[in-house]
Amino acid sequence: MSTHVRHPIWLPALRPADARTFASLYAVESFARATISSVIPIQAYEILHNEQIVSILYTIVSLLGLSVTLFMPLLIRRFARRWVYTAGCLMLALGSVFFVTHTLPGQLAGMLCRVMGASALSITLNLYIMDHIRKTEFMQAESLRMAWSMFAWTGGPTLGIFLYTRFGIYAAHGAVVAFALALLALFWAYRLGDNPSIRPGKSRPANPLANIGRFIAQPRLRLAWLIAFGRSCFWTTFFVYGPLFMVITGEGKLAGGLLVSAGNALLFMAIFWGKAGKRFGGRRIMTFAYFAMAAMLFAAGGVGETAPLLTAGFLLCGALFTIALDALGSTAFMRSVRAYERAQMAAVYRTYLDFSELTPPLVYSVVLTFFGLGSVFVTLGILAAFCGFFTWRYLPKSF
């Protein structure tokens, strides 16, 4: 009897990690980020009182966030992955602590904490998914993850604005702290562990610049980045220029807000796109989605200001096809990256998000000097068609 050890009954009873595990984590994380997604720019404008300076602030934060993303593999290499994920949760909460100071240094620090936390959570969660989900199930897992996040991105921004305007700054950011701590508790309850059979190769570069070179040298990873960059550019344009278009054409701020909410609500269609990808193949569905998105954007640009509500309808149809890329696009990376360099390549891959926030406004600022607002959607349509061609031409038929 002296050698008999009584283990707690609840430990072995916990189910192995599956698609629902990561969908639930991503849903709670989305609430933590979406709740103040509409509050942050309002706060920044209240502090700075100048739209151009607000844009400069966002650009600075985006550039710093890009640097943080590239250095994330060094942290994952130095510390256990679970601690990097934990730090990501705490950074989201700490960011809200800075935000409530309602000062320029606090705003900058809060935005940086938010970017660093989101980067840590995104990269580590993708690594956990690749460890625990089989390659043949990536499409189903990713579509479920996108579908569950629909509740957060549809209701979160409205909840944040309601709390901010009705109960004040502490209520809005207090909700973020609550969601971040709930995410942390849920993560530790799942007790996710690193795959012991996968270790980074000792000879593989840890230097961020070397990681970029290694990423660029692999054609499939370049294509996966392009697929993600294209769809992310659509959402950047949709969230910024969609509401702006509705205001400029006289439909009002409410119409702009409803347009964004309607686009987010379509995320539930991710499950449908996941099943379609499994039935017809990810390559076919992603190619179709890109060309259909391009057609909708060309139509939106062609109609333009002559019929704003029809233009909004075309943009929503474009969002529907973009969700197919949300559901399936990341599988191109997950199924192409080598196991021993997942952390390094995941960090470089995630830079698509930073570039999609920096590049479109710069390009559009040039286009708008010569053409009307509808030209923004035509320009994005050209990018979508370009991405669709490369997806069809170079993505293997096995996807």
mmCIF file of C-alpha atoms in Angstrom, residues 164-377:
data_model
loop_
_atom_site.group_PDB
_atom_site.id
_atom_site.type_symbol
_atom_site.label_atom_id
_atom_site.label_comp_id
_atom_site.label_asym_id
_atom_site.label_seq_id
_atom_site.Cartn_x
_atom_site.Cartn_y
_atom_site.Cartn_z
ATOM 1 C CA TYR A 164 -18.365 53.615 -22.353
ATOM 2 C CA THR A 165 -21.154 56.090 -23.079
ATOM 3 C CA ARG A 166 -23.566 54.915 -20.379
ATOM 4 C CA PHE A 167 -21.339 53.957 -17.453
ATOM 5 C CA GLY A 168 -17.974 55.487 -18.261
ATOM 6 C CA ILE A 169 -14.415 54.475 -19.042
ATOM 7 C CA TYR A 170 -13.978 52.143 -16.058
ATOM 8 C CA ALA A 171 -16.971 50.009 -17.053
ATOM 9 C CA ALA A 172 -15.804 49.519 -20.652
ATOM 10 C CA HIS A 173 -12.251 48.597 -19.753
ATOM 11 C CA GLY A 174 -13.315 46.679 -16.680
ATOM 12 C CA ALA A 175 -15.212 44.328 -18.995
ATOM 13 C CA VAL A 176 -11.988 43.702 -20.921
ATOM 14 C CA VAL A 177 -10.144 42.834 -17.715
ATOM 15 C CA ALA A 178 -12.939 40.403 -16.802
ATOM 16 C CA PHE A 179 -12.808 38.707 -20.220
ATOM 17 C CA ALA A 180 -8.991 38.525 -20.137
ATOM 18 C CA LEU A 181 -8.983 36.892 -16.692
ATOM 19 C CA ALA A 182 -11.756 34.507 -17.778
ATOM 20 C CA LEU A 183 -9.621 33.561 -20.801
ATOM 21 C CA LEU A 184 -6.653 32.925 -18.530
ATOM 22 C CA ALA A 185 -8.715 30.728 -16.211
ATOM 23 C CA LEU A 186 -10.167 28.775 -19.132
ATOM 24 C CA PHE A 187 -6.737 28.232 -20.647
ATOM 25 C CA TRP A 188 -5.283 26.810 -17.444
ATOM 26 C CA ALA A 189 -8.396 24.680 -16.916
ATOM 27 C CA TYR A 190 -7.733 23.020 -20.289
ATOM 28 C CA ARG A 191 -4.092 22.354 -19.258
ATOM 29 C CA LEU A 192 -2.742 22.480 -22.789
ATOM 30 C CA GLY A 193 0.807 21.248 -23.114
ATOM 31 C CA ASP A 194 3.538 21.481 -25.742
ATOM 32 C CA ASN A 195 3.945 18.489 -27.989
ATOM 33 C CA PRO A 196 7.014 16.730 -26.514
ATOM 34 C CA SER A 197 7.825 15.094 -29.856
ATOM 35 C CA ILE A 198 8.318 18.466 -31.550
ATOM 36 C CA ARG A 199 11.327 20.600 -30.746
ATOM 37 C CA PRO A 200 12.855 23.443 -32.732
ATOM 38 C CA GLY A 201 15.884 22.364 -34.733
ATOM 39 C CA LYS A 202 19.082 23.488 -33.043
ATOM 40 C CA SER A 203 20.532 24.707 -36.299
ATOM 41 C CA ARG A 204 17.490 26.720 -37.276
ATOM 42 C CA PRO A 205 17.806 30.505 -37.018
ATOM 43 C CA ALA A 206 16.202 32.304 -34.107
ATOM 44 C CA ASN A 207 17.154 35.753 -35.373
ATOM 45 C CA PRO A 208 14.023 37.550 -36.669
ATOM 46 C CA LEU A 209 15.703 38.655 -39.905
ATOM 47 C CA ALA A 210 16.955 35.124 -40.540
ATOM 48 C CA ASN A 211 13.441 33.824 -39.893
ATOM 49 C CA ILE A 212 12.091 36.184 -42.564
ATOM 50 C CA GLY A 213 14.626 34.887 -45.055
ATOM 51 C CA ARG A 214 13.774 31.312 -44.208
ATOM 52 C CA PHE A 215 10.060 32.065 -44.651
ATOM 53 C CA ILE A 216 10.515 33.795 -48.002
ATOM 54 C CA ALA A 217 12.598 30.876 -49.283
ATOM 55 C CA GLN A 218 9.585 28.540 -49.035
ATOM 56 C CA PRO A 219 7.036 29.085 -51.866
ATOM 57 C CA ARG A 220 4.103 27.518 -50.019
ATOM 58 C CA LEU A 221 4.619 29.769 -47.006
ATOM 59 C CA ARG A 222 4.795 32.816 -49.275
ATOM 60 C CA LEU A 223 1.503 31.789 -50.856
ATOM 61 C CA ALA A 224 -0.099 31.190 -47.442
ATOM 62 C CA TRP A 225 0.978 34.701 -46.412
ATOM 63 C CA LEU A 226 -0.496 36.200 -49.599
ATOM 64 C CA ILE A 227 -3.825 34.419 -49.051
ATOM 65 C CA ALA A 228 -4.019 35.749 -45.491
ATOM 66 C CA PHE A 229 -2.879 39.237 -46.511
ATOM 67 C CA GLY A 230 -5.551 39.541 -49.190
ATOM 68 C CA ARG A 231 -8.450 38.617 -46.941
ATOM 69 C CA SER A 232 -7.150 40.797 -44.111
ATOM 70 C CA CYS A 233 -6.939 43.788 -46.492
ATOM 71 C CA PHE A 234 -10.631 43.314 -47.219
ATOM 72 C CA TRP A 235 -11.541 43.516 -43.524
ATOM 73 C CA THR A 236 -9.340 46.570 -42.984
ATOM 74 C CA THR A 237 -11.095 48.292 -45.886
ATOM 75 C CA PHE A 238 -14.539 47.097 -44.844
ATOM 76 C CA PHE A 239 -14.217 48.279 -41.231
ATOM 77 C CA VAL A 240 -12.748 51.694 -42.104
ATOM 78 C CA TYR A 241 -14.048 52.719 -45.527
ATOM 79 C CA GLY A 242 -17.433 50.989 -45.308
ATOM 80 C CA PRO A 243 -18.756 53.223 -42.483
ATOM 81 C CA LEU A 244 -16.931 56.205 -43.984
ATOM 82 C CA PHE A 245 -18.695 55.627 -47.299
ATOM 83 C CA MET A 246 -22.101 55.499 -45.589
ATOM 84 C CA VAL A 247 -21.442 58.775 -43.767
ATOM 85 C CA ILE A 248 -20.121 60.597 -46.848
ATOM 86 C CA THR A 249 -23.132 59.526 -48.938
ATOM 87 C CA GLY A 250 -25.531 60.816 -46.289
ATOM 88 C CA GLU A 251 -26.754 57.486 -44.921
ATOM 89 C CA GLY A 252 -25.414 58.342 -41.464
ATOM 90 C CA LYS A 253 -23.258 56.836 -38.721
ATOM 91 C CA LEU A 254 -25.951 54.336 -37.735
ATOM 92 C CA ALA A 255 -25.972 52.882 -41.241
ATOM 93 C CA GLY A 256 -22.201 52.546 -41.086
ATOM 94 C CA GLY A 257 -22.386 50.764 -37.752
ATOM 95 C CA LEU A 258 -25.112 48.443 -38.995
ATOM 96 C CA LEU A 259 -23.008 47.615 -42.059
ATOM 97 C CA VAL A 260 -20.074 46.536 -39.891
ATOM 98 C CA SER A 261 -22.298 44.562 -37.516
ATOM 99 C CA ALA A 262 -23.981 42.798 -40.439
ATOM 100 C CA GLY A 263 -20.590 41.845 -41.870
ATOM 101 C CA ASN A 264 -19.482 40.423 -38.520
ATOM 102 C CA ALA A 265 -22.753 38.539 -38.122
ATOM 103 C CA LEU A 266 -22.000 36.631 -41.327
ATOM 104 C CA LEU A 267 -19.142 34.842 -39.536
ATOM 105 C CA PHE A 268 -21.567 32.045 -38.662
ATOM 106 C CA MET A 269 -21.283 31.056 -42.341
ATOM 107 C CA ALA A 270 -17.747 29.888 -41.602
ATOM 108 C CA ILE A 271 -19.154 26.468 -40.711
ATOM 109 C CA PHE A 272 -20.786 26.247 -44.141
ATOM 110 C CA TRP A 273 -17.549 27.203 -45.878
ATOM 111 C CA GLY A 274 -15.648 24.651 -43.806
ATOM 112 C CA LYS A 275 -17.970 21.889 -44.983
ATOM 113 C CA ALA A 276 -17.713 23.141 -48.562
ATOM 114 C CA GLY A 277 -13.923 23.057 -48.340
ATOM 115 C CA LYS A 278 -13.998 19.491 -47.075
ATOM 116 C CA ARG A 279 -16.458 18.487 -49.812
ATOM 117 C CA PHE A 280 -14.948 20.251 -52.836
ATOM 118 C CA GLY A 281 -11.388 20.970 -51.693
ATOM 119 C CA GLY A 282 -9.860 24.026 -50.070
ATOM 120 C CA ARG A 283 -8.080 25.130 -53.249
ATOM 121 C CA ARG A 284 -11.292 25.335 -55.261
ATOM 122 C CA ILE A 285 -13.284 27.095 -52.545
ATOM 123 C CA MET A 286 -10.564 29.645 -51.793
ATOM 124 C CA THR A 287 -10.054 30.419 -55.476
ATOM 125 C CA PHE A 288 -13.807 30.792 -55.988
ATOM 126 C CA ALA A 289 -14.065 33.009 -52.896
ATOM 127 C CA TYR A 290 -11.329 35.352 -54.106
ATOM 128 C CA PHE A 291 -12.768 35.785 -57.604
ATOM 129 C CA ALA A 292 -16.312 36.200 -56.231
ATOM 130 C CA MET A 293 -15.001 38.780 -53.745
ATOM 131 C CA ALA A 294 -13.288 40.623 -56.595
ATOM 132 C CA ALA A 295 -16.541 40.671 -58.606
ATOM 133 C CA MET A 296 -18.454 42.113 -55.656
ATOM 134 C CA LEU A 297 -15.815 44.784 -55.088
ATOM 135 C CA PHE A 298 -15.803 45.792 -58.769
ATOM 136 C CA ALA A 299 -19.601 46.057 -58.605
ATOM 137 C CA ALA A 300 -19.430 48.139 -55.424
ATOM 138 C CA GLY A 301 -16.877 50.454 -57.011
ATOM 139 C CA GLY A 302 -18.920 50.719 -60.192
ATOM 140 C CA VAL A 303 -22.155 51.628 -58.395
ATOM 141 C CA GLY A 304 -20.346 53.852 -55.908
ATOM 142 C CA GLU A 305 -22.178 56.875 -54.575
ATOM 143 C CA THR A 306 -25.092 56.652 -57.022
ATOM 144 C CA ALA A 307 -26.815 53.973 -54.916
ATOM 145 C CA PRO A 308 -25.142 53.735 -51.471
ATOM 146 C CA LEU A 309 -27.388 50.982 -50.123
ATOM 147 C CA LEU A 310 -26.748 48.817 -53.188
ATOM 148 C CA THR A 311 -23.031 49.424 -52.754
ATOM 149 C CA ALA A 312 -23.361 48.327 -49.131
ATOM 150 C CA GLY A 313 -25.123 45.173 -50.316
ATOM 151 C CA PHE A 314 -22.230 44.347 -52.644
ATOM 152 C CA LEU A 315 -19.780 44.895 -49.781
ATOM 153 C CA LEU A 316 -21.742 42.495 -47.596
ATOM 154 C CA CYS A 317 -21.657 39.894 -50.363
ATOM 155 C CA GLY A 318 -17.905 40.446 -50.528
ATOM 156 C CA ALA A 319 -17.721 39.870 -46.774
ATOM 157 C CA LEU A 320 -19.589 36.590 -47.195
ATOM 158 C CA PHE A 321 -16.928 35.285 -49.589
ATOM 159 C CA THR A 322 -14.102 36.675 -47.449
ATOM 160 C CA ILE A 323 -15.363 34.555 -44.547
ATOM 161 C CA ALA A 324 -14.610 31.493 -46.688
ATOM 162 C CA LEU A 325 -10.985 32.623 -46.677
ATOM 163 C CA ASP A 326 -11.147 33.218 -42.917
ATOM 164 C CA ALA A 327 -12.371 29.660 -42.444
ATOM 165 C CA LEU A 328 -9.963 27.951 -44.846
ATOM 166 C CA GLY A 329 -7.073 30.314 -45.529
ATOM 167 C CA SER A 330 -4.940 29.552 -42.477
ATOM 168 C CA THR A 331 -4.912 25.857 -43.358
ATOM 169 C CA ALA A 332 -2.562 26.714 -46.232
ATOM 170 C CA PHE A 333 0.007 27.752 -43.624
ATOM 171 C CA MET A 334 -0.722 25.027 -41.080
ATOM 172 C CA ARG A 335 -0.365 22.260 -43.636
ATOM 173 C CA SER A 336 2.805 23.700 -45.189
ATOM 174 C CA VAL A 337 4.962 24.714 -42.236
ATOM 175 C CA ARG A 338 7.534 22.229 -40.999
ATOM 176 C CA ALA A 339 6.979 20.989 -37.451
ATOM 177 C CA TYR A 340 10.430 21.913 -36.141
ATOM 178 C CA GLU A 341 10.132 25.600 -37.139
ATOM 179 C CA ARG A 342 6.506 26.318 -36.399
ATOM 180 C CA ALA A 343 7.181 29.021 -33.811
ATOM 181 C CA GLN A 344 9.586 30.969 -36.053
ATOM 182 C CA MET A 345 7.432 30.725 -39.162
ATOM 183 C CA ALA A 346 4.172 31.440 -37.272
ATOM 184 C CA ALA A 347 5.631 34.765 -36.128
ATOM 185 C CA VAL A 348 6.587 35.782 -39.674
ATOM 186 C CA TYR A 349 3.247 34.551 -41.018
ATOM 187 C CA ARG A 350 1.327 36.745 -38.594
ATOM 188 C CA THR A 351 2.917 39.872 -40.053
ATOM 189 C CA TYR A 352 0.202 39.727 -42.720
ATOM 190 C CA LEU A 353 -2.055 41.366 -40.152
ATOM 191 C CA ASP A 354 0.324 44.252 -39.519
ATOM 192 C CA PHE A 355 0.950 44.828 -43.226
ATOM 193 C CA SER A 356 -2.772 44.679 -44.016
ATOM 194 C CA GLU A 357 -3.337 47.518 -41.553
ATOM 195 C CA LEU A 358 -0.484 49.629 -42.931
ATOM 196 C CA THR A 359 -0.581 49.064 -46.695
ATOM 197 C CA PRO A 360 -4.226 49.731 -47.751
ATOM 198 C CA PRO A 361 -4.477 53.257 -46.263
ATOM 199 C CA LEU A 362 -1.194 54.225 -47.944
ATOM 200 C CA VAL A 363 -2.310 52.905 -51.335
ATOM 201 C CA TYR A 364 -5.797 54.371 -51.027
ATOM 202 C CA SER A 365 -4.424 57.795 -50.128
ATOM 203 C CA VAL A 366 -2.722 57.877 -53.533
ATOM 204 C CA VAL A 367 -5.721 56.473 -55.440
ATOM 205 C CA LEU A 368 -8.146 58.926 -53.826
ATOM 206 C CA THR A 369 -6.153 61.900 -55.068
ATOM 207 C CA PHE A 370 -7.238 60.977 -58.600
ATOM 208 C CA PHE A 371 -10.565 59.156 -58.214
ATOM 209 C CA GLY A 372 -13.664 59.025 -55.994
ATOM 210 C CA LEU A 373 -14.280 56.859 -52.956
ATOM 211 C CA GLY A 374 -15.533 53.983 -55.093
ATOM 212 C CA SER A 375 -12.001 53.573 -56.452
ATOM 213 C CA VAL A 376 -11.005 52.146 -53.069
ATOM 214 C CA PHE A 377 -13.197 49.100 -53.668
#
